[in-house]
Structure formats: structure tokens, C-alpha cells
C-alpha positions as CSV (number, residue, x, y, z in Angstrom):
1,R,-11.1,-4.2,7.1
2,V,-14.3,-2.6,5.7
3,Y,-14.4,-1.9,2.0
4,A,-17.1,-0.3,-0.1
5,P,-19.0,-3.2,-1.8
6,D,-18.2,-1.9,-5.3
7,L,-14.5,-1.7,-4.6
8,L,-14.4,-5.1,-3.1
9,A,-16.3,-6.6,-6.1
10,M,-13.8,-4.9,-8.5
11,M,-10.8,-6.1,-6.5
12,Q,-12.2,-9.7,-6.6
13,Q,-12.4,-9.5,-10.4
14,L,-8.7,-8.7,-10.8
15,P,-6.3,-11.5,-11.5
16,D,-4.3,-12.3,-8.3
17,E,-1.0,-11.2,-9.9
18,H,-2.5,-7.7,-10.3
19,K,-3.8,-7.3,-6.8
20,I,-2.0,-5.1,-4.3
21,D,-3.0,-5.4,-0.7
22,L,-1.0,-3.4,1.8
23,S,-3.4,-3.9,4.7
24,D,-1.9,-6.9,6.4
25,P,-0.1,-5.8,9.6
26,R,1.9,-9.1,9.6
27,K,3.3,-8.2,6.1
28,F,3.6,-4.5,6.6
29,P,4.1,-3.8,10.3
30,E,5.7,-0.5,9.6
31,F,2.3,1.0,8.7
32,Y,1.0,0.2,12.1
33,Q,3.8,1.8,14.2
34,A,2.8,4.7,16.4
35,K,5.5,6.9,14.9
36,Y,3.7,6.7,11.5
37,S,0.2,7.3,12.9
38,F,-1.7,10.6,12.7
39,D,-4.7,9.0,14.5
40,D,-6.3,5.5,14.8
41,M,-7.1,5.3,11.1
42,H,-4.7,7.6,9.3
43,L,-1.0,7.8,8.6
44,N,1.0,11.0,9.2
45,H,3.3,12.4,6.5
46,Q,6.2,10.1,7.3
47,G,3.8,7.1,7.3
48,A,2.2,8.2,4.0
49,M,5.7,8.4,2.4
50,C,6.5,4.9,3.7
51,Y,3.1,3.6,2.4
52,T,3.6,5.3,-1.0
53,E,7.1,3.8,-1.4
54,S,5.6,0.3,-0.8
55,L,2.8,0.9,-3.2
56,A,5.2,2.2,-5.9
57,S,7.4,-0.8,-5.4
58,A,4.4,-3.2,-5.7
59,L,3.3,-1.4,-8.9
60,Q,6.8,-1.6,-10.3
61,N,6.9,-5.3,-9.7
62,I,3.6,-5.8,-11.5
63,M,4.7,-3.6,-14.4
64,G,8.2,-5.0,-14.6
65,I,9.8,-1.6,-13.9
66,Q,13.0,-1.4,-11.8
67,N,15.0,1.2,-9.9
68,I,12.5,4.1,-9.9
69,R,12.4,6.1,-6.6
70,L,9.9,8.7,-5.6
71,G,11.0,12.2,-6.2
72,Q,13.5,11.2,-9.0
73,K,13.1,12.0,-12.6
């Protein structure tokens, strides 16, 4: 992966327990399935929803929040 140097430096300063990295295809193979791809580098709508659900779940874990689903109030 290629990151902007400033973003990489900022990420490296975060405590490990506050880092969210969804870029590993071994941990998140669903993001790399053809059915979720718009092109070689971007997700389609369905893939973006899957990614967003995973990101929200990771944030909930960090913040200690449970049982919140996207689209619900």
C-alpha cells in the first residue's frame, strides 16, 4: 500500500489499540472480491457498505460501544 507520508507518520504515532487497518486481504478478503469492485482500486456501492460496516464495527470496539448498526437510530 502507498500512503501519503503525513498520514503514515500520523498513523505511526497512534497507540496500537487505536489503529484501524482494513487493508490486509488475508484479514478482510471480502473487500477484494470481484463482486465488490468498481475497478482495480475502488469499491462499488455494495463493497463500500461492507467496508463501512467493518469500519463502524472496529470503531465501536475501540469506543466500547455495542449493537449499533448503520441506518438505525
